[in-house]
PDB file of C-alpha atoms in Angstrom:
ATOM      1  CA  UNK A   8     114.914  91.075 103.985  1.00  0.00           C
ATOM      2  CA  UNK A   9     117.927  90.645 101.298  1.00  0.00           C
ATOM      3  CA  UNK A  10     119.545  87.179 100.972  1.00  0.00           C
ATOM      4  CA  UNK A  11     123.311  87.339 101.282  1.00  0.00           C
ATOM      5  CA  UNK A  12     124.951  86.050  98.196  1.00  0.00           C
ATOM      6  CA  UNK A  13     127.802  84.663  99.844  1.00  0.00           C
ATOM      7  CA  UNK A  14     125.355  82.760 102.325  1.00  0.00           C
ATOM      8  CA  UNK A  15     123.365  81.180  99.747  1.00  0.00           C
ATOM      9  CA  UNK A  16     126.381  79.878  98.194  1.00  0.00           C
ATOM     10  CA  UNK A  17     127.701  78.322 100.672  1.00  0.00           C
ATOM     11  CA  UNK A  18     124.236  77.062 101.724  1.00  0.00           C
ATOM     12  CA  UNK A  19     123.835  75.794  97.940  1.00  0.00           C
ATOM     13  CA  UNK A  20     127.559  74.276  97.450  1.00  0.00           C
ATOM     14  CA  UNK A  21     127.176  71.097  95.175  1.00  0.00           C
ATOM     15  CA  UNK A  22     130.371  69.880  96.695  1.00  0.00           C
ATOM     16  CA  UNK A  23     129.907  70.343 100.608  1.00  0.00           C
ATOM     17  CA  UNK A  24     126.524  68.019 101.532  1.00  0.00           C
ATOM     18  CA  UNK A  25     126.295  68.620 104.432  1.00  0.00           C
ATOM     19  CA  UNK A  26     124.485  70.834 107.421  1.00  0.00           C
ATOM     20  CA  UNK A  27     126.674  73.870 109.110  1.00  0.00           C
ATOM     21  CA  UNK A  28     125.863  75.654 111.809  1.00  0.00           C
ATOM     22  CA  UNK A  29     127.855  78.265 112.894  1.00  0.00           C
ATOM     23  CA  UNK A  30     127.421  80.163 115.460  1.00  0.00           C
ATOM     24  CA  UNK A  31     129.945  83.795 116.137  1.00  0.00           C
ATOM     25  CA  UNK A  32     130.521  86.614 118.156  1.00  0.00           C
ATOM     26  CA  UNK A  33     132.069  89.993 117.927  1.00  0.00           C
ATOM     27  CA  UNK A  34     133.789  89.762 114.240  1.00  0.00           C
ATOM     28  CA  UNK A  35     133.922  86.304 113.665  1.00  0.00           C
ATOM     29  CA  UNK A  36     133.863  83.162 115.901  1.00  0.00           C
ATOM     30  CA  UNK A  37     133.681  79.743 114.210  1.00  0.00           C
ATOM     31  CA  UNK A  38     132.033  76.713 116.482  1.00  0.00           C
ATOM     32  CA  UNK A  39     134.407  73.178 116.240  1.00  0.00           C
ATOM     33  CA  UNK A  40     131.490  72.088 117.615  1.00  0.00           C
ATOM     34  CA  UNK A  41     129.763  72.570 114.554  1.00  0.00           C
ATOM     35  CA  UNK A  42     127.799  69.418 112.803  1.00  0.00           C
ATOM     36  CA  UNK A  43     129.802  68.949 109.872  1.00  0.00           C
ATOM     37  CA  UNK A  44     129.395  65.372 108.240  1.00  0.00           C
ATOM     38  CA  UNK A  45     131.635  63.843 104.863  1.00  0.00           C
ATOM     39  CA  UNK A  46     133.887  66.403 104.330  1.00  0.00           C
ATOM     40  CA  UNK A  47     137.372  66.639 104.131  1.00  0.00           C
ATOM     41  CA  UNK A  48     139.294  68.380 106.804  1.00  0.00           C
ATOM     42  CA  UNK A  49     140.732  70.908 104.358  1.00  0.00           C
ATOM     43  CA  UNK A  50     137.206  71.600 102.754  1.00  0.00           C
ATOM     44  CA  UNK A  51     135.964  72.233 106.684  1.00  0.00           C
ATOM     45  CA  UNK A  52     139.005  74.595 107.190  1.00  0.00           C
ATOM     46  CA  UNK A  53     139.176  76.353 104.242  1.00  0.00           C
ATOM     47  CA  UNK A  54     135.010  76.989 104.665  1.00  0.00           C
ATOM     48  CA  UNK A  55     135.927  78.247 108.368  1.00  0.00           C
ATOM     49  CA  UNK A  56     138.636  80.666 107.212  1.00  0.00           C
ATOM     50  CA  UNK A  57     135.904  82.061 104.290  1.00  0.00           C
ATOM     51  CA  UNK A  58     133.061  81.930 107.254  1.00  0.00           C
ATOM     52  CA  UNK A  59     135.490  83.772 109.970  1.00  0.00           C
ATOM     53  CA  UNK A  60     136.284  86.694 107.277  1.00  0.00           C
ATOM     54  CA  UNK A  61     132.766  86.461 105.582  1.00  0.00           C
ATOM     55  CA  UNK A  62     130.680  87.603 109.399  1.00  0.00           C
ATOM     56  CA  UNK A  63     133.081  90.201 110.055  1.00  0.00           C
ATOM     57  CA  UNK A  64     130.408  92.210 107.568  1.00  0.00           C
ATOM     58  CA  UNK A  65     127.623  91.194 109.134  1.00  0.00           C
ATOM     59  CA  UNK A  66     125.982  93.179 111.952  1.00  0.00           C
ATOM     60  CA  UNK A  67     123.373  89.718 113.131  1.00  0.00           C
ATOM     61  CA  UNK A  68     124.077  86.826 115.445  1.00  0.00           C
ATOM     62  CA  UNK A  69     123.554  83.596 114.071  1.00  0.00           C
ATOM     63  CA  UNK A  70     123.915  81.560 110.738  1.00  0.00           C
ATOM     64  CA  UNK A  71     121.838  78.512 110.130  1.00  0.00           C
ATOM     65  CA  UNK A  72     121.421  75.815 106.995  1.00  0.00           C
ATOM     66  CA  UNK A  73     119.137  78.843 105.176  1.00  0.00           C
ATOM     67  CA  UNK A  74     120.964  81.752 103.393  1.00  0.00           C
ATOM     68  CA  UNK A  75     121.719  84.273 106.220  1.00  0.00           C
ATOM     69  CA  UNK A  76     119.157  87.552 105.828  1.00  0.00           C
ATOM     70  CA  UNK A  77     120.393  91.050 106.380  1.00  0.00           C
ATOM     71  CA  UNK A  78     117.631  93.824 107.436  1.00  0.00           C
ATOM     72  CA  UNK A  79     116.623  96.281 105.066  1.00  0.00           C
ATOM     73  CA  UNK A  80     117.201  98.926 107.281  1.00  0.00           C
ATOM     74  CA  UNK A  81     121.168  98.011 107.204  1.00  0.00           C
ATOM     75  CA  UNK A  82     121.082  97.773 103.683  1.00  0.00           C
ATOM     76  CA  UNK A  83     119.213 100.181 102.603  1.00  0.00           C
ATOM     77  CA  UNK A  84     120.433 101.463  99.398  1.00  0.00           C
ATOM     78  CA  UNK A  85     119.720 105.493 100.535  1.00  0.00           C
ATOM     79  CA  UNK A  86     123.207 104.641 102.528  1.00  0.00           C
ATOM     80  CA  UNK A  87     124.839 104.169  98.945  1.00  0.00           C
ATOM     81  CA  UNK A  88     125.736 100.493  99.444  1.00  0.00           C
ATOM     82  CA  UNK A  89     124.428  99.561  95.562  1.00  0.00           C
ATOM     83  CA  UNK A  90     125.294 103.090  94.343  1.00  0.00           C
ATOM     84  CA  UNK A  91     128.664 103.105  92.971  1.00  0.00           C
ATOM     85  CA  UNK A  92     130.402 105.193  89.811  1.00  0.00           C
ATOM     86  CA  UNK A  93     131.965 101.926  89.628  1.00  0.00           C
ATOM     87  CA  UNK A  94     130.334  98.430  88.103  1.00  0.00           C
ATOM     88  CA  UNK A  95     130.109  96.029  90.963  1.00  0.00           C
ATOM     89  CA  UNK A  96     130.309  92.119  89.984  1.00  0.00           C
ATOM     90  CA  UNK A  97     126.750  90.538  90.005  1.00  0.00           C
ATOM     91  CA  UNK A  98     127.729  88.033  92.505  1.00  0.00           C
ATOM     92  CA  UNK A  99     129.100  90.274  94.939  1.00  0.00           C
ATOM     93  CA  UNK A 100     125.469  91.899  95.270  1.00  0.00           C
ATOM     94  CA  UNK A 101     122.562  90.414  97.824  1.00  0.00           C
ATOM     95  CA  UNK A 102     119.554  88.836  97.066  1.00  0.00           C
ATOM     96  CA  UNK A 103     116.033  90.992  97.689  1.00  0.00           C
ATOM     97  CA  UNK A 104     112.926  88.934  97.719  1.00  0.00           C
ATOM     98  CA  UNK A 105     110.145  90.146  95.366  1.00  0.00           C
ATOM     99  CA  UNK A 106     107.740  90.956  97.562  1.00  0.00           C
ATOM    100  CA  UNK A 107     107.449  91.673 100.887  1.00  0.00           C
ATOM    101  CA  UNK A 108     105.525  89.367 103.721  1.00  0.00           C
ATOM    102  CA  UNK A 109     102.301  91.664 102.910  1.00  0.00           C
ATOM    103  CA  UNK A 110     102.779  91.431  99.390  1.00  0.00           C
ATOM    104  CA  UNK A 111     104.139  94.625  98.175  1.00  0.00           C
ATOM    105  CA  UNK A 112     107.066  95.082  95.917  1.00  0.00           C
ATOM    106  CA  UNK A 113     110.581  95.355  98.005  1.00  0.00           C
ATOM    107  CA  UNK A 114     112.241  97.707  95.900  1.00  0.00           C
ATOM    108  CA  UNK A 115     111.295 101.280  96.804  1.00  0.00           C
ATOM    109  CA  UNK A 116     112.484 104.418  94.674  1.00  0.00           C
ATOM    110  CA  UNK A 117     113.993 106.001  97.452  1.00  0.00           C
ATOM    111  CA  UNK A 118     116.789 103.417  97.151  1.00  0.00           C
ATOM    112  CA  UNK A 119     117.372 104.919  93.477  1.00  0.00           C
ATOM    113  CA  UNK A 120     115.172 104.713  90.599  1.00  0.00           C
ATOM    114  CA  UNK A 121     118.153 104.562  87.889  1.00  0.00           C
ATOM    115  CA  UNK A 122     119.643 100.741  87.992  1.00  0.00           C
ATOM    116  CA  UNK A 123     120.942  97.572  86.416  1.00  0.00           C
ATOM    117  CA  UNK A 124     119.094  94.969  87.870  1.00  0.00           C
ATOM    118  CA  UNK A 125     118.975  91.186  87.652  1.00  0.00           C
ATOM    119  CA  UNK A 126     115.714  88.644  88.312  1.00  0.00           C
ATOM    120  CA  UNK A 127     115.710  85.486  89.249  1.00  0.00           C
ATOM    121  CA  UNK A 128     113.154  82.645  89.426  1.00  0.00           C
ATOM    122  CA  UNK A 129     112.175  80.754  92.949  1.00  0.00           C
ATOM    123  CA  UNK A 130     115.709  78.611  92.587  1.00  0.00           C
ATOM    124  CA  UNK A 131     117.665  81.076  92.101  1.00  0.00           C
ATOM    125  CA  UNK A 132     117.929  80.697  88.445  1.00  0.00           C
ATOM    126  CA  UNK A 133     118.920  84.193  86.636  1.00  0.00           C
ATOM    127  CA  UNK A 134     116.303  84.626  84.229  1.00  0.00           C
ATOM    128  CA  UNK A 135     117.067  88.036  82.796  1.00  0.00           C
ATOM    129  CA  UNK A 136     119.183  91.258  83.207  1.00  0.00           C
ATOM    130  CA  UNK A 137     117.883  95.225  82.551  1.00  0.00           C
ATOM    131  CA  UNK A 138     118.567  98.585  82.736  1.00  0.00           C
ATOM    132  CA  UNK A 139     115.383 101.174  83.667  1.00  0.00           C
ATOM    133  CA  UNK A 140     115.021 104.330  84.815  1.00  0.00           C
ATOM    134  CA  UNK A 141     111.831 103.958  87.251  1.00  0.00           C
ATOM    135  CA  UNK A 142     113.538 100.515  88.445  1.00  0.00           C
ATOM    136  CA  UNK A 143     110.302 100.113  90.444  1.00  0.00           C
ATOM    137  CA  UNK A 144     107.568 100.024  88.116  1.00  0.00           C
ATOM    138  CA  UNK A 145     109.842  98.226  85.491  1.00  0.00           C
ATOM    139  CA  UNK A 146     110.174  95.453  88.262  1.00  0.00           C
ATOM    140  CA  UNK A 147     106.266  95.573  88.469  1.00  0.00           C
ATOM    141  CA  UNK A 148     105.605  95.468  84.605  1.00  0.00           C
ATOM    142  CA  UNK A 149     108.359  92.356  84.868  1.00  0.00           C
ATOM    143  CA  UNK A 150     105.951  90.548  87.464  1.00  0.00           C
ATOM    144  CA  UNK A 151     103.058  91.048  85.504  1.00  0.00           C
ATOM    145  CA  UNK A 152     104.542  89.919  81.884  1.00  0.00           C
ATOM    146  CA  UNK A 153     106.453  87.046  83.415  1.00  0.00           C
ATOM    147  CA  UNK A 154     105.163  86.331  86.948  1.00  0.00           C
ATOM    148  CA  UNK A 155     106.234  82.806  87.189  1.00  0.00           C
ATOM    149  CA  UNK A 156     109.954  83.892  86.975  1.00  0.00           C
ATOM    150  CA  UNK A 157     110.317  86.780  89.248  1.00  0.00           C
ATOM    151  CA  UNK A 158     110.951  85.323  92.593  1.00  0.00           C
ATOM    152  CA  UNK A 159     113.905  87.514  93.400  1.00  0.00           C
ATOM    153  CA  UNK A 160     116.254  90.496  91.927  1.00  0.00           C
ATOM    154  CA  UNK A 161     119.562  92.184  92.883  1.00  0.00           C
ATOM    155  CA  UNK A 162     120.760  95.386  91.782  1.00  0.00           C
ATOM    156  CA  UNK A 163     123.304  98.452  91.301  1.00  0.00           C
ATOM    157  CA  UNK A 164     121.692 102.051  91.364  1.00  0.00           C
ATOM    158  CA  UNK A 165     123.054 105.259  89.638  1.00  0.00           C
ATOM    159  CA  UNK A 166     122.745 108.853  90.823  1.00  0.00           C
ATOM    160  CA  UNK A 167     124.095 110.137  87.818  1.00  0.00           C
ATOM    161  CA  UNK A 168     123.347 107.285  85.141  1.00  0.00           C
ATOM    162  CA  UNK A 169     123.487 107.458  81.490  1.00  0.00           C
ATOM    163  CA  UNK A 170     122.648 105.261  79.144  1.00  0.00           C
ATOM    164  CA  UNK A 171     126.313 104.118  77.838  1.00  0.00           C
ATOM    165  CA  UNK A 172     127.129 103.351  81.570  1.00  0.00           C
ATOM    166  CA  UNK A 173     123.975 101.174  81.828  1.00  0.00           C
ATOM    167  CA  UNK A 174     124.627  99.321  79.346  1.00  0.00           C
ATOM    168  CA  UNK A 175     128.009  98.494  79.765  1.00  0.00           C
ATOM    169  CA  UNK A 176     126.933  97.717  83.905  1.00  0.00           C
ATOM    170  CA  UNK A 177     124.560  94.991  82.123  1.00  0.00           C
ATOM    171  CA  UNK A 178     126.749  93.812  79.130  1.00  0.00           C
ATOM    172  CA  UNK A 179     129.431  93.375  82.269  1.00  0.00           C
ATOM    173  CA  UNK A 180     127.237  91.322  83.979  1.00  0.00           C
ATOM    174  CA  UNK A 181     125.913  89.586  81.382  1.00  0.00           C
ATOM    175  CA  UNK A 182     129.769  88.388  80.484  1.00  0.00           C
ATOM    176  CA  UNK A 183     130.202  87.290  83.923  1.00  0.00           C
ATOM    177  CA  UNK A 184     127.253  84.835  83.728  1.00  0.00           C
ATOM    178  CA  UNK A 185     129.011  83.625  80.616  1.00  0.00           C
ATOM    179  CA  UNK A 186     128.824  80.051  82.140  1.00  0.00           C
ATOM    180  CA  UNK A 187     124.623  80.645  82.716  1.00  0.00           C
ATOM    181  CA  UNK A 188     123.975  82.971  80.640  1.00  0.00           C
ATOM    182  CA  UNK A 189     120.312  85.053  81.437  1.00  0.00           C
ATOM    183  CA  UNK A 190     117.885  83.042  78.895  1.00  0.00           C
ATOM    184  CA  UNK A 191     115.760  86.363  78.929  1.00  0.00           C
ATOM    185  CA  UNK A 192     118.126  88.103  77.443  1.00  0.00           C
ATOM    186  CA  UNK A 193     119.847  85.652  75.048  1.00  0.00           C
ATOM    187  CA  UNK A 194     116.823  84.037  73.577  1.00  0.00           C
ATOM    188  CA  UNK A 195     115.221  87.202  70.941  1.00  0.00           C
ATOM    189  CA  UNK A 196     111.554  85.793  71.679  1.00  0.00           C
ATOM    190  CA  UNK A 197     112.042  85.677  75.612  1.00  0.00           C
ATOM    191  CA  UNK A 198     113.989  89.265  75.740  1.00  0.00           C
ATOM    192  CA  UNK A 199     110.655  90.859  73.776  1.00  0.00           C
ATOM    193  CA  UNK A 200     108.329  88.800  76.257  1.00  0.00           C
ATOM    194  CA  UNK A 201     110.364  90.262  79.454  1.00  0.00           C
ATOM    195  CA  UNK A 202     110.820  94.062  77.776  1.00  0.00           C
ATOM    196  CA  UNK A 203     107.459  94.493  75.653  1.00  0.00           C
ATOM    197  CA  UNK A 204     103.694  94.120  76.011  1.00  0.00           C
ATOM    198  CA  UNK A 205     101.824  90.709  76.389  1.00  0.00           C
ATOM    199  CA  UNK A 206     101.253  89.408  72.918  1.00  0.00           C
ATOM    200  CA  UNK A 207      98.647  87.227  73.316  1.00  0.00           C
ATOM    201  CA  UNK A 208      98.883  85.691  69.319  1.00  0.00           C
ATOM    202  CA  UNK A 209     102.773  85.599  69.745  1.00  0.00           C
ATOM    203  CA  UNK A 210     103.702  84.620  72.969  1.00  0.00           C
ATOM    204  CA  UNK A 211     101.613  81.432  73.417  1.00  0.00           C
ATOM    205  CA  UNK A 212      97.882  82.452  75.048  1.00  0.00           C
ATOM    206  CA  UNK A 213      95.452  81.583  72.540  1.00  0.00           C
ATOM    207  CA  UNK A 214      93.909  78.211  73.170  1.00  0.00           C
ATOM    208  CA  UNK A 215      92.747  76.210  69.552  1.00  0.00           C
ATOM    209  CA  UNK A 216      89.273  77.803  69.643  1.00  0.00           C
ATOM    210  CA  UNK A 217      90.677  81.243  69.788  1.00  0.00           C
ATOM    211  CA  UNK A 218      93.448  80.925  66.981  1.00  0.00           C
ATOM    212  CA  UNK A 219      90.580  79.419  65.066  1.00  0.00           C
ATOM    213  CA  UNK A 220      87.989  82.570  65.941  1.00  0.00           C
ATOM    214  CA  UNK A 221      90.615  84.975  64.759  1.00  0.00           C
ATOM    215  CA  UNK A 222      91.753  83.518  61.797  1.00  0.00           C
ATOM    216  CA  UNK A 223      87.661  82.884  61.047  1.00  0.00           C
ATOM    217  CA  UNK A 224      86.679  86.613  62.083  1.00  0.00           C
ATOM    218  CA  UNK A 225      87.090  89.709  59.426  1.00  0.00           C
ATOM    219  CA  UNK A 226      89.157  93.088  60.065  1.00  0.00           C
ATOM    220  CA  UNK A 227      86.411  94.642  61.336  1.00  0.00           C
ATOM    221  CA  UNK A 228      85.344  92.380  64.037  1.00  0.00           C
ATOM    222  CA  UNK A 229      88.721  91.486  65.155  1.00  0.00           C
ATOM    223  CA  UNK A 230      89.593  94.426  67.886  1.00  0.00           C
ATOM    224  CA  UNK A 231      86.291  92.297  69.670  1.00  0.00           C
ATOM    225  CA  UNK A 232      87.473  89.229  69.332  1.00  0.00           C
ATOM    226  CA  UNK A 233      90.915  90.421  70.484  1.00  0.00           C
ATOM    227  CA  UNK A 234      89.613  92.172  73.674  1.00  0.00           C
ATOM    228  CA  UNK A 235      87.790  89.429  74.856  1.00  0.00           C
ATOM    229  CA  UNK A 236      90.659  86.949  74.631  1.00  0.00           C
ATOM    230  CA  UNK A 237      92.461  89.494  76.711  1.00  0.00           C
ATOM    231  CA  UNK A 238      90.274  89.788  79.182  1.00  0.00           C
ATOM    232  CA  UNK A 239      90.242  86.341  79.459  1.00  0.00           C
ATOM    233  CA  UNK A 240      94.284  86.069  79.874  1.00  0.00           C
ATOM    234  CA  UNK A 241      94.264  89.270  82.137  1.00  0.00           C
ATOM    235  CA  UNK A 242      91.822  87.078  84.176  1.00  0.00           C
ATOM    236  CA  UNK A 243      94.593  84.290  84.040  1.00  0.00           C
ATOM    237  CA  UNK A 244      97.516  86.710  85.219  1.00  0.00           C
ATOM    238  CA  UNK A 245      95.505  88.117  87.716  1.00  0.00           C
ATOM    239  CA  UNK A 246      94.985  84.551  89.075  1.00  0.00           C
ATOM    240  CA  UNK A 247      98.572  84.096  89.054  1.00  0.00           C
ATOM    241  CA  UNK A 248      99.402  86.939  91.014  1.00  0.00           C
ATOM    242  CA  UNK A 249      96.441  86.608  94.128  1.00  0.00           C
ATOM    243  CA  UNK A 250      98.445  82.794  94.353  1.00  0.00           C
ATOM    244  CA  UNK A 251     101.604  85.142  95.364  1.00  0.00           C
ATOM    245  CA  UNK A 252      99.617  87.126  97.435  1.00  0.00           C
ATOM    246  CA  UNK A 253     100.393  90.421  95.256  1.00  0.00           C
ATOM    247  CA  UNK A 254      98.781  93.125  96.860  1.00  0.00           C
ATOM    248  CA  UNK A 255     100.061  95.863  94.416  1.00  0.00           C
ATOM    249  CA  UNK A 256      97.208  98.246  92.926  1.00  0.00           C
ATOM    250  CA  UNK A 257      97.750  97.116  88.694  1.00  0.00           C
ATOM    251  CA  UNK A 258      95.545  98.738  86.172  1.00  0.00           C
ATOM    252  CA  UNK A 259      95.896  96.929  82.711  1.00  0.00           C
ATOM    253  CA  UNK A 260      95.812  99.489  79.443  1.00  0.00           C
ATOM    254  CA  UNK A 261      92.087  98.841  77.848  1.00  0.00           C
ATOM    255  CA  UNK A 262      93.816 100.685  74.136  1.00  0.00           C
ATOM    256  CA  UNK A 263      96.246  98.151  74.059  1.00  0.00           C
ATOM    257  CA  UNK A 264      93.893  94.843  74.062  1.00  0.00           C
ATOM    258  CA  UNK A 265      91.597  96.418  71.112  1.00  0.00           C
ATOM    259  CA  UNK A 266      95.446  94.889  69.245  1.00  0.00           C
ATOM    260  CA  UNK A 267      95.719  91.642  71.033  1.00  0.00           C
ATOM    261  CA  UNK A 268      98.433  93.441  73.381  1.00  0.00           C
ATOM    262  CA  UNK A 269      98.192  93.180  77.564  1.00  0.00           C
ATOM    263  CA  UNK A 270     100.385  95.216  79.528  1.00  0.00           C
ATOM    264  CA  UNK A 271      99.952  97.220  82.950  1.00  0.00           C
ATOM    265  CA  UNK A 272     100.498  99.988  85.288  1.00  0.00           C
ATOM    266  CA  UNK A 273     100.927 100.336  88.889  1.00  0.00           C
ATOM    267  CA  UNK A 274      98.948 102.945  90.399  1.00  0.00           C
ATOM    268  CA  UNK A 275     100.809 105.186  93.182  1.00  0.00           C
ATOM    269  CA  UNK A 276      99.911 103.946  96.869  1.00  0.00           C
ATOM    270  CA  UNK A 277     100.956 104.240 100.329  1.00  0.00           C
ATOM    271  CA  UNK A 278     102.150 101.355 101.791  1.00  0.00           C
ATOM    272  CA  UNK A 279     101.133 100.871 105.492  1.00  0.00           C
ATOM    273  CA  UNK A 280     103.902 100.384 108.111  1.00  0.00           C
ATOM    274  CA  UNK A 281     101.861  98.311 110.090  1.00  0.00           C
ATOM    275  CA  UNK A 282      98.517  96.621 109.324  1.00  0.00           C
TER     276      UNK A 282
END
């Protein structure tokens, strides 16, 4: 299911506190009967005229106090509706949930592995803003560095990408969250915890004991002392991830802890139409 962007807005509009529900038909009906409490007539009009033009692109029945969903099978990005030679504005693109309801990933490659793509936490926060071109196992390797911020993502996919388009598609976007700008990709420290490996001695793991054991423990020892710790933080992640219900197959790279580094792959499966 994909969250419509203008939806949530409206849903989430620090001036309007109030409940709407509208109800429509055909390309747009607005309900007077609506319950609409301590707002000014012209707000109420003005978000009727925006509501009556705003359904005519929707294909559903109904719009309630949540942000309105859209089925992936109308949106699916095989129809070209996020592939474009030209850079769409972040805003104007819908919400995808992380996972599915059985705990998969959303994003499949058949909706184009080239993209910009943008992550945000469980309030809609934007947290950070890439460019990849295997957009699904980036998204995966994002989850598993930084799962307590990847709640949701939108995107733009290329058929014919390269990398100076990319990165203008994500300097573009980044420009138009001038006013909130993406702390991932602002802040130097965050950007290498969202793009690189786990560090466990950099990025914050090690509890006193352990900073104390490596600083204590010889050149030769300390690939040991280093693996353990990992295992003990891959423990910690993996924890993290069973509380979202992941049901993703991730391997994590046993070279990489030997140097006090965590990082992971996802390992190609089916997933099940129905279970």
């Amino acid at each position: 299911m994909a969250f419509c962007s203008f939806c949530w807005r409206l849903q989430s509009h620090p001036v309007v506190p109030y409940r709407l529900h509208v109800h429509w038909k055909g390309h747009g009906y607005y309900n007077k009967n609506s319950t609409i409490s301590n707002v000014p007539t012209t707000t109420t009009t003005k978000i009727a005229r925006r509501v009556q033009t705003h359904i005519g692109n929707h294909s559903f029945n109904l719009f309630y106090t949540k942000a309105c969903f859209t089925n992936l099978s109308r949106t699916n990005h095989t129809t070209k509706s996020s592939e474009s030679k030209d850079n769409q504005p972040l805003e104007s693109l819908p919400y995808y949930p992380y996972l599915d309801e059985r705990g998969f990933l959303t994003f499949q490659d058949d909706w184009g592995k080239v993209s910009v793509y943008a992550i945000y936490d469980a309030k809609y926060r934007l947290q950070y803003i890439g460019i990849s071109r295997d957009t699904r196992t980036s998204l995966l390797l994002h989850l598993i560095r930084m799962p307590a911020l990847c709640y949701y993502f939108k995107f733009q996919s290329f058929s014919k990408p390269s990398r100076t388009i990319l990165n203008q598609v994500r300097e573009t976007w980044i420009k138009e969250m001038s006013d909130c700008p993406p702390i991932g990709n602002s802040d130097a420290t965050l950007q290498e915890r969202w793009e690189g490996p786990i560090d466990i001695r950099r990025h914050g793991w090690l509890t006193t004991e352990e900073q104390q054991s490596i600083q204590e423990t010889d050149e030769n020892n300390l690939p040991k002392i280093l693996k353990q710790i990992c295992r003990r933080v891959q423990k910690e992640i993996e924890k993290q991830l069973a509380e979202r219900n992941v049901q993703e197959v991730i391997r994590f790279d046993p070279k990489l802890k030997e140097k006090g580094l965590l990082d992971g792959q996802s390992k190609k499966v089916d997933v099940p139409d129905t279970i």
